Coordinates of C-alpha atoms in Angstrom, one line a residue:
Chain A
M17 CA 10.5 19.3 11.7
R18 CA 6.6 18.9 10.9
V19 CA 5.2 15.5 9.9
G20 CA 1.5 15.4 8.7
V21 CA -0.9 12.4 9.3
V22 CA -3.8 12.4 7.4
T23 CA -7.4 11.4 8.8
F24 CA -10.1 10.1 6.3
P25 CA -13.4 9.0 7.3
G26 CA -12.7 5.8 8.7
T27 CA -9.1 6.2 9.3
L28 CA -8.2 4.3 12.7
D29 CA -4.6 4.7 13.3
D30 CA -4.3 8.5 12.9
R31 CA -4.0 9.1 16.7
D32 CA -1.0 6.1 17.2
A33 CA 0.6 7.5 14.1
A34 CA 0.7 11.0 15.6
R35 CA 2.0 9.7 18.7
A36 CA 4.6 7.8 17.1
V37 CA 5.8 10.9 15.2
R38 CA 5.9 12.9 18.7
A39 CA 8.1 9.8 20.3
G40 CA 10.3 10.1 17.3
G41 CA 11.1 13.6 18.2
A42 CA 9.2 15.7 15.3
E43 CA 6.0 17.4 15.5
A44 CA 2.8 15.4 14.6
V45 CA 0.5 17.6 12.7
S46 CA -3.0 16.7 11.7
L47 CA -4.4 16.9 7.9
W48 CA -7.8 16.5 7.2
H49 CA -8.7 14.5 3.9
G50 CA -11.2 17.4 2.7
D51 CA -8.6 20.0 3.2
A52 CA -6.3 21.0 0.0
D53 CA -4.0 22.2 2.7
L54 CA -0.7 20.5 3.8
K55 CA 0.0 23.2 6.4
K56 CA 3.8 23.3 5.6
V57 CA 4.7 19.7 6.7
D58 CA 7.9 18.1 5.4
A59 CA 6.7 14.5 5.3
V60 CA 3.5 13.0 5.4
I61 CA 2.1 9.5 7.1
L62 CA -1.0 8.0 5.7
P63 CA -2.2 5.6 8.7
G64 CA -4.1 2.5 8.8
G65 CA -7.7 2.0 8.7
F66 CA -11.0 1.7 6.6
S67 CA -11.0 5.1 4.6
Y68 CA -14.1 5.6 3.2
G69 CA -15.4 2.1 4.5
D70 CA -13.2 0.5 2.0
Y71 CA -16.0 1.0 -0.3
L72 CA -15.1 -0.2 -4.0
R73 CA -11.6 -1.3 -3.5
C74 CA -9.3 -0.5 -0.3
G75 CA -7.8 3.1 -0.9
A76 CA -9.8 3.6 -4.1
I77 CA -11.8 6.5 -3.2
S78 CA -9.1 8.1 -0.7
R79 CA -6.9 8.4 -3.6
F80 CA -9.1 11.1 -5.0
A81 CA -9.4 13.3 -1.6
P82 CA -8.6 16.9 -1.9
V83 CA -5.5 16.5 0.6
M84 CA -4.3 13.7 -1.5
T85 CA -4.1 15.3 -4.6
L86 CA -1.4 17.9 -3.0
I87 CA 0.3 14.7 -1.2
I88 CA 0.9 12.9 -4.6
E89 CA 2.3 16.3 -6.1
E90 CA 4.7 17.0 -3.2
A91 CA 5.6 13.0 -3.0
K92 CA 6.4 13.3 -6.9
K93 CA 9.0 16.1 -6.1
G94 CA 10.9 14.0 -3.1
M95 CA 8.8 14.8 -0.1
P96 CA 8.9 11.7 2.3
L97 CA 5.6 9.9 2.3
L98 CA 5.0 6.7 4.6
G99 CA 1.6 4.6 4.1
I100 CA 0.8 2.1 6.6
C101 CA -1.4 -0.7 6.0
N102 CA -4.7 1.2 4.5
G103 CA -2.2 4.2 3.8
F104 CA -0.2 1.5 1.6
Q105 CA -3.1 0.5 -0.3
V106 CA -4.0 4.3 -1.0
L107 CA -0.1 4.6 -2.3
C108 CA -0.9 1.6 -4.5
E109 CA -4.1 2.9 -5.8
S110 CA -2.8 6.5 -6.4
H111 CA 0.1 4.6 -8.8
L112 CA 2.8 6.1 -6.3
L113 CA 3.9 2.4 -5.8
P114 CA 3.6 -0.6 -8.3
G115 CA 1.2 -3.4 -7.7
A116 CA -1.9 -3.9 -5.7
L117 CA -3.0 -5.3 -2.0
T118 CA -5.7 -7.9 -2.5
R119 CA -7.6 -10.2 -0.1
N120 CA -5.4 -12.4 2.3
S121 CA -5.0 -15.8 0.7
D122 CA -6.8 -17.5 3.5
L123 CA -9.5 -14.9 3.4
H124 CA -9.1 -14.1 7.4
F125 CA -8.7 -10.9 8.9
L126 CA -5.4 -11.2 10.5
C127 CA -4.7 -9.7 13.8
R128 CA -1.0 -10.7 15.5
D129 CA 2.4 -9.7 16.2
Q130 CA 4.6 -10.3 13.1
K131 CA 8.3 -10.6 12.8
I132 CA 9.5 -8.6 9.7
S133 CA 13.0 -8.0 8.4
I134 CA 14.3 -4.6 7.1
E135 CA 15.9 -5.1 4.0
N136 CA 16.3 -1.5 2.8
I137 CA 18.0 1.1 5.1
N138 CA 18.5 3.9 2.4
T139 CA 14.9 5.3 2.6
P140 CA 14.1 8.3 4.8
W141 CA 12.0 6.0 6.8
T142 CA 14.3 2.9 7.4
S143 CA 17.7 4.7 8.0
S144 CA 17.9 3.8 11.7
F145 CA 17.6 0.2 11.1
T146 CA 20.3 -2.1 10.2
Q147 CA 20.4 -4.2 7.0
G148 CA 18.6 -7.2 7.8
E149 CA 17.3 -6.4 11.3
E150 CA 14.2 -8.5 12.5
I151 CA 11.6 -6.5 14.2
L152 CA 8.4 -7.5 15.8
I153 CA 5.3 -5.4 14.9
P154 CA 1.6 -5.8 14.8
L155 CA 0.1 -7.1 11.5
K156 CA -3.6 -6.3 11.2
N157 CA -5.4 -6.3 7.9
G158 CA -7.9 -8.4 5.6
E159 CA -6.1 -7.2 2.4
G160 CA -2.5 -7.6 2.9
S161 CA -1.5 -9.8 0.1
F162 CA 1.0 -8.0 -2.2
Q163 CA 0.5 -8.7 -5.7
C164 CA 2.0 -7.5 -8.9
D165 CA 3.1 -9.1 -12.3
D166 CA 6.5 -11.0 -12.9
A167 CA 8.3 -8.1 -14.6
T168 CA 7.5 -5.5 -11.5
L169 CA 8.5 -8.2 -9.1
K170 CA 11.8 -8.6 -10.8
L171 CA 12.3 -4.9 -10.9
L172 CA 11.5 -4.5 -7.4
E173 CA 14.1 -7.2 -6.6
G174 CA 16.5 -6.0 -8.8
E175 CA 16.5 -2.5 -7.6
G176 CA 16.4 -3.2 -4.1
R177 CA 13.0 -1.6 -3.7
I178 CA 11.2 -4.6 -1.1
I179 CA 12.1 -2.6 2.1
A180 CA 10.7 -5.5 4.5
R181 CA 9.8 -8.9 4.3
Y182 CA 7.7 -11.1 6.6
V183 CA 9.9 -13.7 8.5
G184 CA 8.9 -17.5 8.4
E185 CA 5.6 -18.5 7.0
N186 CA 3.8 -16.4 4.7
P187 CA 1.0 -14.7 6.6
N188 CA -1.3 -13.7 3.5
G189 CA -0.1 -15.0 0.2
S190 CA 2.1 -11.8 -0.6
R191 CA 4.5 -12.3 -3.6
N192 CA 8.1 -12.9 -2.4
L193 CA 6.8 -12.4 1.4
I194 CA 6.9 -8.6 0.6
A195 CA 5.6 -6.6 3.8
G196 CA 6.7 -3.3 2.3
I197 CA 8.3 -1.4 -0.6
T198 CA 9.5 1.9 -2.0
N199 CA 9.4 3.8 -5.0
V200 CA 12.4 4.5 -7.5
Q201 CA 13.3 7.7 -5.6
G202 CA 13.0 5.9 -2.5
N203 CA 10.8 8.9 -0.7
V204 CA 7.8 7.0 -0.7
V205 CA 7.3 3.9 1.4
G206 CA 4.3 1.5 1.9
L207 CA 4.4 -1.0 4.8
M208 CA 1.4 -3.6 5.8
P209 CA 2.1 -4.1 9.2
H210 CA 2.1 -1.4 12.0
P211 CA 5.3 0.3 13.3
E212 CA 3.1 3.0 15.2
H213 CA 1.5 0.6 17.5
A214 CA 5.1 -0.7 18.6
I215 CA 6.8 2.4 20.0
D216 CA 7.0 0.9 23.5
T217 CA 6.7 -2.0 25.5
L218 CA 3.6 -0.9 27.5
T219 CA 1.3 -0.7 24.6
G220 CA 3.0 -3.0 21.8
P221 CA 4.8 -6.2 21.5
S222 CA 8.3 -4.1 21.2
A223 CA 9.4 -0.5 20.9
Q224 CA 11.1 -1.6 17.6
G225 CA 8.7 0.4 15.4
L226 CA 10.0 3.5 16.7
G227 CA 12.9 3.1 14.0
F228 CA 10.5 4.2 11.2
F229 CA 9.7 7.4 13.1
T230 CA 13.3 8.2 14.4
S231 CA 14.4 7.7 10.6
I232 CA 12.4 10.5 9.3
L233 CA 13.3 12.8 12.0
N234 CA 17.2 12.3 11.0
A235 CA 16.1 12.2 7.1
L236 CA 14.4 15.7 7.8
V237 CA 17.3 17.5 10.0
K238 CA 19.9 16.6 7.7
Chain B
M16 CA -33.5 5.7 -19.5
T17 CA -30.7 3.2 -20.6
K18 CA -28.6 1.0 -18.4
I19 CA -24.8 0.8 -19.0
V20 CA -23.2 -2.3 -17.3
V21 CA -19.5 -2.4 -16.4
D22 CA -18.3 -5.7 -15.3
V23 CA -14.9 -5.8 -13.4
M24 CA -13.2 -9.1 -13.0
L25 CA -9.9 -10.0 -11.4
K26 CA -7.3 -10.5 -14.0
P27 CA -6.8 -14.6 -14.8
E28 CA -3.4 -14.6 -13.1
I29 CA -4.4 -12.9 -9.9
L30 CA -5.6 -15.4 -7.1
D31 CA -9.2 -14.9 -5.9
P32 CA -9.6 -16.4 -2.6
Q33 CA -13.5 -15.3 -2.6
G34 CA -14.0 -17.3 -5.6
N35 CA -12.1 -20.2 -4.4
A36 CA -14.0 -20.1 -1.2
V37 CA -17.3 -20.0 -3.2
A38 CA -16.2 -23.0 -5.3
S39 CA -15.2 -25.0 -2.1
A40 CA -19.0 -24.2 -0.5
L41 CA -20.7 -25.3 -3.6
P42 CA -20.2 -29.1 -3.1
R43 CA -20.7 -29.0 0.4
L44 CA -24.1 -28.0 -0.8
G45 CA -24.5 -30.7 -3.2
F46 CA -23.8 -28.5 -6.3
T47 CA -21.1 -30.5 -8.0
F48 CA -21.2 -28.8 -11.5
A49 CA -18.2 -26.1 -10.7
Q50 CA -14.7 -26.8 -11.9
S51 CA -13.7 -23.2 -10.8
V52 CA -15.2 -19.9 -9.7
R53 CA -14.2 -16.3 -10.1
Q54 CA -16.1 -13.5 -8.3
G55 CA -16.1 -10.2 -9.7
K56 CA -18.2 -6.7 -9.5
R57 CA -21.0 -5.3 -11.4
F58 CA -22.0 -1.6 -11.9
E59 CA -25.3 -0.8 -13.1
I60 CA -25.2 2.9 -14.5
E61 CA -28.5 4.6 -15.4
V62 CA -28.1 7.6 -18.2
A63 CA -31.1 9.5 -19.8
G64 CA -32.0 8.3 -23.2
E65 CA -29.9 6.5 -25.6
P66 CA -26.1 6.9 -24.6
T67 CA -24.0 8.7 -26.9
A68 CA -20.6 7.7 -28.3
A69 CA -19.0 10.5 -26.2
Q70 CA -20.9 9.3 -23.1
L71 CA -19.7 5.8 -23.8
A72 CA -16.1 6.9 -23.8
E73 CA -16.6 8.6 -20.6
V74 CA -17.8 5.6 -18.8
E75 CA -14.7 3.7 -20.4
K76 CA -12.5 6.4 -19.0
A77 CA -14.3 5.9 -15.4
A78 CA -13.9 2.2 -15.5
E79 CA -10.3 2.6 -16.1
V80 CA -9.7 5.4 -13.4
L81 CA -11.9 4.6 -10.8
L82 CA -14.3 1.4 -11.2
S83 CA -11.7 -1.2 -11.6
N84 CA -7.7 -1.2 -10.7
P85 CA -5.7 -1.9 -14.2
V86 CA -3.0 -3.5 -12.1
I87 CA -5.2 -6.5 -11.0
E88 CA -8.5 -6.1 -12.9
N89 CA -10.2 -6.2 -16.4
Y90 CA -13.4 -4.5 -17.3
V91 CA -16.1 -4.6 -20.0
V92 CA -18.5 -2.0 -20.8
R93 CA -21.7 -2.8 -22.5
V94 CA -25.1 -1.1 -23.0
E95 CA -28.0 -3.4 -21.6
K96 CA -30.9 -3.6 -24.0

């Protein structure tokens, strides 16, 4: 099973994401932003970082990269797609996910270990977890506050499309403590904190982030 | 050469932490006039000659697709005299 990891200029976490894919048991395939070629991957991860320097708005320019055109097409047909941190911002800018990520409410760049609860285990990225499972993974961003209008929020809540929530104090002002959401079909997931940095206890606060990467392998094998 | 200006502002209902930070910095410097501050972006686009209606429509489209995020921002396009 081949999982693509996209590198944009300014991407930081592509190597950790690829490492996490391998730890989860799948083959990691590097995808370059400028290539209109998905190299026959079965799923794609948009990793964290500061693609195109976060110029204009986070993710606003990446959305128009040649590789994104293909990814958006395939995601609309059902290909599993995970956007982490900056990747989540790209998914919102691409309109694959609703809402937008805005400046943290206290204006600080946050970098810390954060407990989140997994609230939807019916996506290809979260099926290894148990409903309501609490995991500890790093959170590091300046613009992680999820915002949307009331109607969208009601829809996300009503359809169970909030896949993860912050546990405890709201770190960044996100509406309803949202840490991650999914699209209507459930194949596209955006997540602000970083599971790829928590796949072993040598380098991360836990190994609980690995669940996202074992989930995708299970989904693809089925 | 004509300058087309696109002003992009966060929608009124979207929290603007940067504007709030500016609003709280002003009184510390003795400026007490501000009840609130909202911070936005301004794009200055130069075109050759007088912009045509078609060009302005293109700028509107660019403002909608790229310069602003309609989920959280509003924009205004105007020609600077």
